[in-house]
Coordinates of C-alpha atoms in Angstrom, one line a residue:
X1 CA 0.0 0.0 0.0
X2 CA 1.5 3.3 -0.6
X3 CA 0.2 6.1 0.2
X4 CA 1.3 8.2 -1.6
X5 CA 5.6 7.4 -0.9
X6 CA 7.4 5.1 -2.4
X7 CA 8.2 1.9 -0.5
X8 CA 6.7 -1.4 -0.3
X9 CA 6.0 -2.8 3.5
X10 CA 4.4 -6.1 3.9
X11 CA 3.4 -7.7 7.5
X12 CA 2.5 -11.4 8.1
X13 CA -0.5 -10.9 10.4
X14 CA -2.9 -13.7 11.3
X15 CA -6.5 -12.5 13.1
X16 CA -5.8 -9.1 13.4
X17 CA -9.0 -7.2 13.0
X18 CA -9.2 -3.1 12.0
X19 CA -11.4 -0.7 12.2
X20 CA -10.1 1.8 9.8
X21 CA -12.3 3.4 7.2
X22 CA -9.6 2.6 4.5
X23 CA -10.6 0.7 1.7
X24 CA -7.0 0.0 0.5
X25 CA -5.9 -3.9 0.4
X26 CA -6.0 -5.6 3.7
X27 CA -2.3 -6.1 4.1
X28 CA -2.0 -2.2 4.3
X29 CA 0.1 -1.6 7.0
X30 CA -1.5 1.7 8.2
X31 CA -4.3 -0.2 9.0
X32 CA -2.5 -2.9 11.3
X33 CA -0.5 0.3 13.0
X34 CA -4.1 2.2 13.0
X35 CA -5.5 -1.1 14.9
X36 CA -3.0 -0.9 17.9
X37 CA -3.4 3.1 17.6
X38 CA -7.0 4.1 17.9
X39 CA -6.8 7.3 19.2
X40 CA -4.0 9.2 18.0
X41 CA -5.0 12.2 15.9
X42 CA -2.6 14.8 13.9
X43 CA -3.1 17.8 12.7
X44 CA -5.7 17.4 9.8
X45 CA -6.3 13.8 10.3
X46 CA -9.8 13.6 8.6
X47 CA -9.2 10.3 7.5
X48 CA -7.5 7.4 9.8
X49 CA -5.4 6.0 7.4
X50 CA -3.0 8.7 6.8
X51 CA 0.5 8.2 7.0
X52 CA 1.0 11.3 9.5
X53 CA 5.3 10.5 9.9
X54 CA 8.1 10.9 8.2
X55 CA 11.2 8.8 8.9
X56 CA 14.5 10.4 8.1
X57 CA 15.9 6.9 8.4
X58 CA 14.0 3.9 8.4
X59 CA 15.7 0.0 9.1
X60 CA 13.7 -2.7 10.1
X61 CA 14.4 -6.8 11.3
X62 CA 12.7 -8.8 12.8
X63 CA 12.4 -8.1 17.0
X64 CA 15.3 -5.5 16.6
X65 CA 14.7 -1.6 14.7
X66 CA 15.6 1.7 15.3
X67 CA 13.4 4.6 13.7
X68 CA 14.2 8.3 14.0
X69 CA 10.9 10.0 14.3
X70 CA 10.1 13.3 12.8
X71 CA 6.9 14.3 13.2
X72 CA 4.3 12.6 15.6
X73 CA 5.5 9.2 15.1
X74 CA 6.1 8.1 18.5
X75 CA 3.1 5.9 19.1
X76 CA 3.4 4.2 15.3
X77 CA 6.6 3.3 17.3
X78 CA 5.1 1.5 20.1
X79 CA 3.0 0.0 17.4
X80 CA 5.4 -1.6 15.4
X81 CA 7.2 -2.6 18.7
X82 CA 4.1 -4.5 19.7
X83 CA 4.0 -5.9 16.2
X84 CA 7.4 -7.1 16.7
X85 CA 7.7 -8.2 19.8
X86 CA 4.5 -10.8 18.8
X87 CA 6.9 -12.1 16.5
X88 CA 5.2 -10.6 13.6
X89 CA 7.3 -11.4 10.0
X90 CA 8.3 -8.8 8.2
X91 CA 9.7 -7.8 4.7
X92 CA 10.3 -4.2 3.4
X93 CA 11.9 -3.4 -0.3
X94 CA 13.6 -0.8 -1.2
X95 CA 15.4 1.1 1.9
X96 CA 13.4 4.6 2.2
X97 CA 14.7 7.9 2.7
X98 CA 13.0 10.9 3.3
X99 CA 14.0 14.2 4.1
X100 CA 12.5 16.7 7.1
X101 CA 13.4 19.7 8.2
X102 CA 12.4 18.8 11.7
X103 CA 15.0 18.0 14.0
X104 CA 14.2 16.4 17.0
X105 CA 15.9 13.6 19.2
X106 CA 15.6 9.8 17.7
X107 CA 13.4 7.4 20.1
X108 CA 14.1 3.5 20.2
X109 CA 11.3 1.1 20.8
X110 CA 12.3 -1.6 23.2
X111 CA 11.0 -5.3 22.6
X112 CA 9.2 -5.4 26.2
X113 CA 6.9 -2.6 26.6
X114 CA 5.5 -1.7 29.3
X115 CA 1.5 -3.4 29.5
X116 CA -1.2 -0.2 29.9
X117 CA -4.7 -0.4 29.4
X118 CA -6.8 2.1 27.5
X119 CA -10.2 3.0 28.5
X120 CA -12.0 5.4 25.4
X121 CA -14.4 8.1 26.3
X122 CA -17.2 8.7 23.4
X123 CA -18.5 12.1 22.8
X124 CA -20.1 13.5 20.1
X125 CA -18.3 15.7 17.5
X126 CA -15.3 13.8 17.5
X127 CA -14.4 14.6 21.1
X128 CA -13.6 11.2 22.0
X129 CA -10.5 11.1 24.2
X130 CA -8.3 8.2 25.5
X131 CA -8.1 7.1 29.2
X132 CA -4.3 5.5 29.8
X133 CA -3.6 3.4 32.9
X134 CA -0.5 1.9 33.6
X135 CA 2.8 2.0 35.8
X136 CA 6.5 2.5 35.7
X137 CA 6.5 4.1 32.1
X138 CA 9.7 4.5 30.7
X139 CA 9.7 8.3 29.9
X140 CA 9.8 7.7 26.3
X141 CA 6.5 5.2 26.6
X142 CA 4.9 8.1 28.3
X143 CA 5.9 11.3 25.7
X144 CA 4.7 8.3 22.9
X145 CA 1.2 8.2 24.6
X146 CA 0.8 12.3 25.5
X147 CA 2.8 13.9 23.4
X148 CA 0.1 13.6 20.0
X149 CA -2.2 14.9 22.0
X150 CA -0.5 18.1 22.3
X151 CA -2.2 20.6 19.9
X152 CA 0.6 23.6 18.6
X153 CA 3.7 24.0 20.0
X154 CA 3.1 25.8 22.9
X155 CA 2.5 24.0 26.5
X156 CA 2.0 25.0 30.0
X157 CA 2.5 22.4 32.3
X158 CA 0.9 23.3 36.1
X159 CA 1.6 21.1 39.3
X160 CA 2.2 22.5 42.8
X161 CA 4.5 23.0 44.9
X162 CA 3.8 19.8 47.0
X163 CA 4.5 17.8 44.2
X164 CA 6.9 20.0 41.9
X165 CA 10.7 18.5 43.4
X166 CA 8.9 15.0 42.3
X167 CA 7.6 15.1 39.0
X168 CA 7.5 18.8 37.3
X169 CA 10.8 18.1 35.4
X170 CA 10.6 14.7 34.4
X171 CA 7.3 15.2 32.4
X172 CA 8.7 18.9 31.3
X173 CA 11.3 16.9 29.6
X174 CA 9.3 14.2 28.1
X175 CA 7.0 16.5 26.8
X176 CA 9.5 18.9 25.0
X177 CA 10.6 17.3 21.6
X178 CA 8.9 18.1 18.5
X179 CA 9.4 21.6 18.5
X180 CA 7.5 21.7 21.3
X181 CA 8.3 24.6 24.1
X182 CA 6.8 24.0 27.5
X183 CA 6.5 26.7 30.4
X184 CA 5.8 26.0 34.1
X185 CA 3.5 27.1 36.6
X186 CA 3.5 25.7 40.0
X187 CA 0.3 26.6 42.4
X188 CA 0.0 26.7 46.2
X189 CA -1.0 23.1 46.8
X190 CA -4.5 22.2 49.0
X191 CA -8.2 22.3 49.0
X192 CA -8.1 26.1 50.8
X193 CA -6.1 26.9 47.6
X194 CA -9.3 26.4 45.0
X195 CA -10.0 29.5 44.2
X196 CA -10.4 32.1 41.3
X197 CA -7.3 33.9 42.5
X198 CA -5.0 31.3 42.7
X199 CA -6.4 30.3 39.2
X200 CA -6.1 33.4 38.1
X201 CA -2.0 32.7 38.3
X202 CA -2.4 30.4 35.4
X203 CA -4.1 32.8 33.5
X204 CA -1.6 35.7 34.5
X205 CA 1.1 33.5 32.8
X206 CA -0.3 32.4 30.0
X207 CA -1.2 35.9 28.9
X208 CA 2.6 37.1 30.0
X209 CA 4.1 33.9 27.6
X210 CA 1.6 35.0 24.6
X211 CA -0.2 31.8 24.8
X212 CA -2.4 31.4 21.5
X213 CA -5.4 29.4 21.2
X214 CA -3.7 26.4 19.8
X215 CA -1.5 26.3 23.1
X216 CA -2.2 22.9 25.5
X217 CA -2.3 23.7 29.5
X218 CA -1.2 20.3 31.1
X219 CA -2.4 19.3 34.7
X220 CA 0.0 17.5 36.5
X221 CA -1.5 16.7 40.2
X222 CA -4.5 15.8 41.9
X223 CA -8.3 17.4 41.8
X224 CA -7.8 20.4 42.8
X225 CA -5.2 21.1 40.2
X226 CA -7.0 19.4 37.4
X227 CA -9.7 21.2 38.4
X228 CA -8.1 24.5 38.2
X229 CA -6.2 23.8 34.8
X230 CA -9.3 22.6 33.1
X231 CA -11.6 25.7 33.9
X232 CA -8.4 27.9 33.3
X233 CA -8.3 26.1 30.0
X234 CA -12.2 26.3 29.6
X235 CA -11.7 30.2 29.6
X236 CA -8.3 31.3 28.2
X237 CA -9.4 33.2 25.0
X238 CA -12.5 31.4 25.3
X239 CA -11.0 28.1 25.1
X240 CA -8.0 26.2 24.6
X241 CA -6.6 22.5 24.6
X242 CA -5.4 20.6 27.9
X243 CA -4.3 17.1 29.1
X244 CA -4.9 15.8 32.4
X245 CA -1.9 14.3 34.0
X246 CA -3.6 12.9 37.8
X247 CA -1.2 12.0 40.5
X248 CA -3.9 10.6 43.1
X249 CA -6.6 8.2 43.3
X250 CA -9.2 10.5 43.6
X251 CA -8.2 12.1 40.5
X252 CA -7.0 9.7 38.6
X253 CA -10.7 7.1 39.2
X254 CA -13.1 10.4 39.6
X255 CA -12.2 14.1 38.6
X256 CA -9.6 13.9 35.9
X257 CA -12.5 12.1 33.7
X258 CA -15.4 13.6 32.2
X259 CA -14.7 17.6 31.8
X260 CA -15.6 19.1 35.2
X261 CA -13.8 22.2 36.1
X262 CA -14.0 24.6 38.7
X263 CA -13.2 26.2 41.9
X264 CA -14.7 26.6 45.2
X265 CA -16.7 29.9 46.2
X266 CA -16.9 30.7 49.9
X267 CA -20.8 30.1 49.7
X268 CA -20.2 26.7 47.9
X269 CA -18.0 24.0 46.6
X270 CA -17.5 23.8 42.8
X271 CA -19.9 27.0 42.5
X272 CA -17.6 28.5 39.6
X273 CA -16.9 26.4 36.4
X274 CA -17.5 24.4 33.4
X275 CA -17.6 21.6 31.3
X276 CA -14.9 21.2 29.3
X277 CA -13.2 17.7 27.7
X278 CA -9.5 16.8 28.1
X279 CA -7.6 15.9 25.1
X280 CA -6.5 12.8 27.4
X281 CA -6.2 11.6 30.9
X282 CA -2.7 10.0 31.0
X283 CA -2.3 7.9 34.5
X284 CA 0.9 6.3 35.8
X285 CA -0.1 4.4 39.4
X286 CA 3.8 4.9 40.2
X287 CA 2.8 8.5 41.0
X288 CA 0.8 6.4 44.0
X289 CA 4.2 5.9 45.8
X290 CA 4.3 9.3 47.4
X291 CA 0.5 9.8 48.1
X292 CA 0.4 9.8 51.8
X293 CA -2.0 7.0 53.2
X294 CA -5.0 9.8 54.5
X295 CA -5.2 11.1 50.5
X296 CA -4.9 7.5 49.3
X297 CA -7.5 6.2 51.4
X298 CA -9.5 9.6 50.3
X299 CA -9.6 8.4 46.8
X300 CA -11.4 5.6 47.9
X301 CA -14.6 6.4 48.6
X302 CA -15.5 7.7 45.1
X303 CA -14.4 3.5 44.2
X304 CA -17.1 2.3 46.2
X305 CA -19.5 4.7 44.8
X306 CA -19.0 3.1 41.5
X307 CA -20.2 -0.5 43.3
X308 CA -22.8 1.4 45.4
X309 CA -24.5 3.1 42.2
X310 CA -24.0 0.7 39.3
X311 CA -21.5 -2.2 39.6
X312 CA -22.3 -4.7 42.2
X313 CA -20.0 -7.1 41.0
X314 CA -17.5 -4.2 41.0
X315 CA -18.7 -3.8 45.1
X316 CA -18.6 -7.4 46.1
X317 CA -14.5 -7.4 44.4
X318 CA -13.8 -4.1 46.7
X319 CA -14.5 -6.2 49.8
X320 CA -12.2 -9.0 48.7
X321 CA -9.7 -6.6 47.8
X322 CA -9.4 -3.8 50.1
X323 CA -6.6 -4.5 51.8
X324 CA -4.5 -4.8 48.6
X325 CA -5.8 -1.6 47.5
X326 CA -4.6 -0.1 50.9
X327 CA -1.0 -1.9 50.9
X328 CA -0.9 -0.3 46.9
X329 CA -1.0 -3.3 45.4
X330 CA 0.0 -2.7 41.5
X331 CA -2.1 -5.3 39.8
X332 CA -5.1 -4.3 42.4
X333 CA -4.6 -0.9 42.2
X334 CA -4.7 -0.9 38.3
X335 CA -7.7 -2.8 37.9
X336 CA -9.7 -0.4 40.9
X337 CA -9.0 2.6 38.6
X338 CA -9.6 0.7 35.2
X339 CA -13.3 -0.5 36.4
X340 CA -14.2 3.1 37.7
X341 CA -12.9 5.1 34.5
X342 CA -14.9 2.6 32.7
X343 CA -18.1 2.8 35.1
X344 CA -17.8 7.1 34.8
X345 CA -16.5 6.8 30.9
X346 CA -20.2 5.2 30.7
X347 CA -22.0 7.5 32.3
X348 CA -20.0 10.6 30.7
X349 CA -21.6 8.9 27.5
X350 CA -24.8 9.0 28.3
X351 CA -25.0 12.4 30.1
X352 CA -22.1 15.0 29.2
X353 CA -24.2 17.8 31.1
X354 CA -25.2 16.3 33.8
X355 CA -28.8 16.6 33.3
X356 CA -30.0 13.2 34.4
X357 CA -28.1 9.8 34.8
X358 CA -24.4 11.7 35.6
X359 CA -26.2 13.2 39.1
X360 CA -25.7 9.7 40.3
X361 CA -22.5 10.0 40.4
X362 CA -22.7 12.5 43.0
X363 CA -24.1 10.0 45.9
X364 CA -22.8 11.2 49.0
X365 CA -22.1 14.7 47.7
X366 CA -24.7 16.6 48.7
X367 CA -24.2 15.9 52.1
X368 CA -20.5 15.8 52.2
X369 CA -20.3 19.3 50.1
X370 CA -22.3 20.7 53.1
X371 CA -19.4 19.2 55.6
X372 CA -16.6 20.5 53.8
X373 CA -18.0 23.9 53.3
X374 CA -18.7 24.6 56.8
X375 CA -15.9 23.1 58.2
X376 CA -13.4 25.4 56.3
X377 CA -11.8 23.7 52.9
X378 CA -9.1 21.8 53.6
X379 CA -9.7 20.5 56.9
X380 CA -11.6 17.3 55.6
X381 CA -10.3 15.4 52.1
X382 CA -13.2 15.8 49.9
X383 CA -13.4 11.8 49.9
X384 CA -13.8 12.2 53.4
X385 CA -16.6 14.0 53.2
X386 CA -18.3 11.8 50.8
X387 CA -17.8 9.2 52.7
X388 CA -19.8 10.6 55.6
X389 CA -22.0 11.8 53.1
X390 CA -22.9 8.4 51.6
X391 CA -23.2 6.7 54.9
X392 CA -25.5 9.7 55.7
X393 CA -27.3 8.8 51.9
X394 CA -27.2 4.8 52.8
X395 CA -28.6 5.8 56.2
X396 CA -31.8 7.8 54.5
X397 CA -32.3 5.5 52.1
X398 CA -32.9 2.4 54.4
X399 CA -35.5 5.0 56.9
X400 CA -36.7 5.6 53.6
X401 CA -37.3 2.1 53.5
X402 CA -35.7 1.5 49.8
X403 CA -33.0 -0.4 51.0
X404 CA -32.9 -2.8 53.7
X405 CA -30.1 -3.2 56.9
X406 CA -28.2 -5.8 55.5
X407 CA -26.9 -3.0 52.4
X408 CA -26.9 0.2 54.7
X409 CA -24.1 -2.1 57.2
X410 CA -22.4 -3.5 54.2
X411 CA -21.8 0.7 52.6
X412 CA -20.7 1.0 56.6
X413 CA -18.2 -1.9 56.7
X414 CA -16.7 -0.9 53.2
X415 CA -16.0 2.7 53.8
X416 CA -14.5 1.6 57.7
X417 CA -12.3 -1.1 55.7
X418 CA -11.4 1.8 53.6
X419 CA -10.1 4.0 56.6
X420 CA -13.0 6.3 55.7
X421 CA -14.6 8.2 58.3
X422 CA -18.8 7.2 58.5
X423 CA -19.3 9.8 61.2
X424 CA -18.6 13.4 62.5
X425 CA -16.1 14.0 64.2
X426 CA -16.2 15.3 67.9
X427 CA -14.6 18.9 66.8
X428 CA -17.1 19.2 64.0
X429 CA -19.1 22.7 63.7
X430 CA -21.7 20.8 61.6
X431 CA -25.6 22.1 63.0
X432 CA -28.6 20.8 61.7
X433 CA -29.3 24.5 60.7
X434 CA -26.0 24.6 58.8
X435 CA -26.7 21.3 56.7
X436 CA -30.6 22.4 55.5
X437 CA -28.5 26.2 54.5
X438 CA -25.3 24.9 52.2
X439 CA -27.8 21.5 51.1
X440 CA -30.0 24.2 50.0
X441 CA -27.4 26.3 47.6
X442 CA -26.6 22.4 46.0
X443 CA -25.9 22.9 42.8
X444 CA -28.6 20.3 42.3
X445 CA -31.6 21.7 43.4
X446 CA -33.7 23.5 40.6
X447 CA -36.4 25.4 41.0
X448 CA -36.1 25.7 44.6
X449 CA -36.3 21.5 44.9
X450 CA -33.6 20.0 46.5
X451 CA -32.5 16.7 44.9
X452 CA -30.7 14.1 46.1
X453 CA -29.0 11.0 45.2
X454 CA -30.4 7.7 47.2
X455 CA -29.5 3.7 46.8
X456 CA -32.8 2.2 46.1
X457 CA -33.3 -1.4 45.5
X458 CA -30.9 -4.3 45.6
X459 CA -27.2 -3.3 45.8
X460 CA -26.0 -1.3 42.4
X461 CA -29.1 0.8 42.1
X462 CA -29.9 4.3 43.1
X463 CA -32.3 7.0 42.4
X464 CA -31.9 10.8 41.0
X465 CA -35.1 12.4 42.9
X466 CA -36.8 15.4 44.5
X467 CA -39.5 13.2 45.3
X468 CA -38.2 12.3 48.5
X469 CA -39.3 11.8 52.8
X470 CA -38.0 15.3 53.8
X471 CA -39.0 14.0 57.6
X472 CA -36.3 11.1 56.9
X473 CA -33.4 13.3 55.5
X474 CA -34.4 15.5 58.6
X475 CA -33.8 12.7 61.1
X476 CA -30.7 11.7 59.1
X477 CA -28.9 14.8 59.8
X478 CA -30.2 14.7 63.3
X479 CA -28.9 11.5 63.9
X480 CA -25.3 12.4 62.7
X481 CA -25.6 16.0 64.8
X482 CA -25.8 14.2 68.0
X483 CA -23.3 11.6 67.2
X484 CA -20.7 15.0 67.3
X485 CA -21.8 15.1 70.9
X486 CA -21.7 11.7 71.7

């Protein structure tokens, strides 16, 4: 096949099915690269086939090449590396040589990659955007994977300055190549620290740089940065590319997916934002290593609101696994943040705007928004909070009588296995006055109707509904008011 240079390339590949809208022969080998490649896009790249690299020398074997990559070739390396190292046969005649103008440093493919799994989140209007989820990538495995998805040659990569000495210059590196410039930004680090002003620093420097709109703003951290970066994004002359690069479990299974951005108002969390998409969520669990064990078991709860909501099977594996999850178990841990992109890449699907089915995905929230807001940001994790907020939900729900004991005590034992706190503690300011106030500015209620988010039914299901026993949710925050004092 092609394609419009002249060299011939032909693989020996058995059972290898593609999904490209070429029509060419079925030995093209675009279309086995385009295979183990779904989601890479280049500039202009209306049509998947494309040949979108240049080589400016090309030798091949069989389980040993080199390539020298011009353009954005780097994950048609990791393709043909996986091709190889299968022990695919190959044959190429004549040698091909062509020129570029580009200079940039060669990458070599190594014959045992590092194993990922990719979890795709569909949009409409060809916003789909790739989910990565792996560990200990070799930094050139990682620039393969983000570096495409890097639109213009401008970057501004933001962490803070809890995280900065760890990993600010190893992904500054790996993502410069290609022409590509990248500046830095590092933010205060911490819940208090969500706000338009500190926000407003990413702005300040991507107006002094002369940031265009095809620029890409990076976030490298946890939720409160990706949050940050994405609405910074979401505004910067009215819009402009970013990758999210999450660091914690929280982030990486609940806040780096889907396009929420925001910051926190003194009146409300998340009050100030807006949807807007990634261009892809890249997640290496080695970044797990220095999460401390109070933000790791934080990340946690939004897990088991995936089992809670809509994965029962998902639930019952939690409580034969928690422990591993705790001790950071690689295989575990990988699989935990696999199933719950999956579980929100699903729901994203269905509802982008949250105007029905996402909601659920706020179980626990309403409540736990409520705690964090009156006890000053930053003094409880935010998975903290929703964890006392779902056992508050679980607890309403089974007064409510649409659940029975049996599931309220299992939500209890998971979120205790998890190091998650199911009640308030002694020191908390939390009134029954001051729930019914910040429940009421939910970003939720509409038309004056509180809504909440209750498990109904057998484990896995849950309702969306205004239509609920106000006397119940009344005697739920009772209940937890007086355990402050008990």
């Amino acid at each position: 096949c092609r394609h419009d240079l002249d060299f011939t390339f032909s693989l020996d590949l058995n059972n290898v099915k593609s999904s490209c809208q070429c029509q060419g022969s079925s030995d093209c080998i675009l279309r086995r690269l385009r295979t183990l490649i779904p989601f890479h896009r280049g500039p202009n790249d209306e049509h998947n086939h494309r040949l979108l690299l240049q080589f400016d020398s090309f030798f091949l074997q069989r389980r040993c090449f080199t390539m020298v990559a011009l353009t954005s070739s780097s994950p048609w390396l990791i393709a043909t590396s996986l091709l190889l190292s299968a022990g695919v046969t190959t044959s190429f005649t004549p040698s091909l040589h062509v020129r570029s103008s580009i200079a940039v440093s060669s990458l070599k493919a190594s014959e045992t990659a590092t194993e990922y799994d990719t979890v795709k989140v569909d949009l409409t209007d060809g916003r789909d955007y790739p989910i990565y989820i792996g560990s200990d990538f070799t930094d050139d495995e990682a620039a393969a994977l983000i570096r495409p998805h890097v639109h213009g040659k401008r970057v501004l990569l933001v962490t803070n300055d809890r995280i900065e000495h760890w990993y600010l210059d190893r992904y500054k590196k790996l993502l410069e190549g290609d022409g590509i410039q990248v500046d830095t930004v590092v933010l205060p680090d911490g819940e208090a620290n969500k706000t338009f002003e500190c926000m407003s620093m990413v702005l300040d420097r991507a107006l002094e740089l002369n940031m265009d709109r095809k620029s890409t703003f990076v976030a490298l951290g946890g939720g409160v940065i990706g949050d940050m970066v994405g609405f910074a994004s979401a505004i910067y002359q009215r819009g402009v590319n970013f990758i999210q690069i999450p660091t914690t479990v929280m982030s990486m299974v609940d806040s780096s997916v889907g396009g929420k951005t925001g910051v926190n108002h003194p009146l409300g969390k998340n009050m100030v934002g807006a949807f807007h998409q990634p261009q892809c969520v890249f997640i290496d669990t080695t970044t797990l290593n220095t999460l401390p064990d109070r933000e790791l078991k934080s990340g946690y709860s939004e897990v088991v609101k995936y089992g809670l909501i809509r994965d029962a099977p998902f639930f019952a594996w939690q409580e034969e696994n928690m422990e591993k999850l705790l001790d950071r178990d690689p295989t575990t841990t990988r699989y935990a943040i696999k199933r719950s992109c999956e579980n929100k890449a699903e729901v994203v699907k269905a509802d982008e705007k949250e105007g029905g089915v996402r909601a659920t995905l706020n179980l626990g929230h309403t409540f736990g928004h409520a705690i964090e807001t009156e006890s000053g940001y930053g003094t409880f994790f935010h998975g903290e909070g929703v964890s006392i907020g779902t056992a508050m939900a679980a607890t309403m729900s089974e007064k409510m009588g649409w659940i029975d004991e049996g599931l309220k005590q299992r939500t209890f034992d998971i979120l205790e296995k998890a190091g998650l706190p199911i009640k308030l503690p002694k020191e908390s300011p939390m009134t029954v006055e001051a729930f019914n106030r910040l429940m009421s500015l939910d970003k939720k209620v509409a038309d004056g109707q509180l809504r909440l988010i209750l498990l109904r039914g057998e484990l896995g299901n849950c309702e969306f509904t205004g239509d609920f026993d106000v006397d119940a949710m009344q005697k739920t925050i009772e209940e937890f008011v007086k355990d402050i004092d008990a």
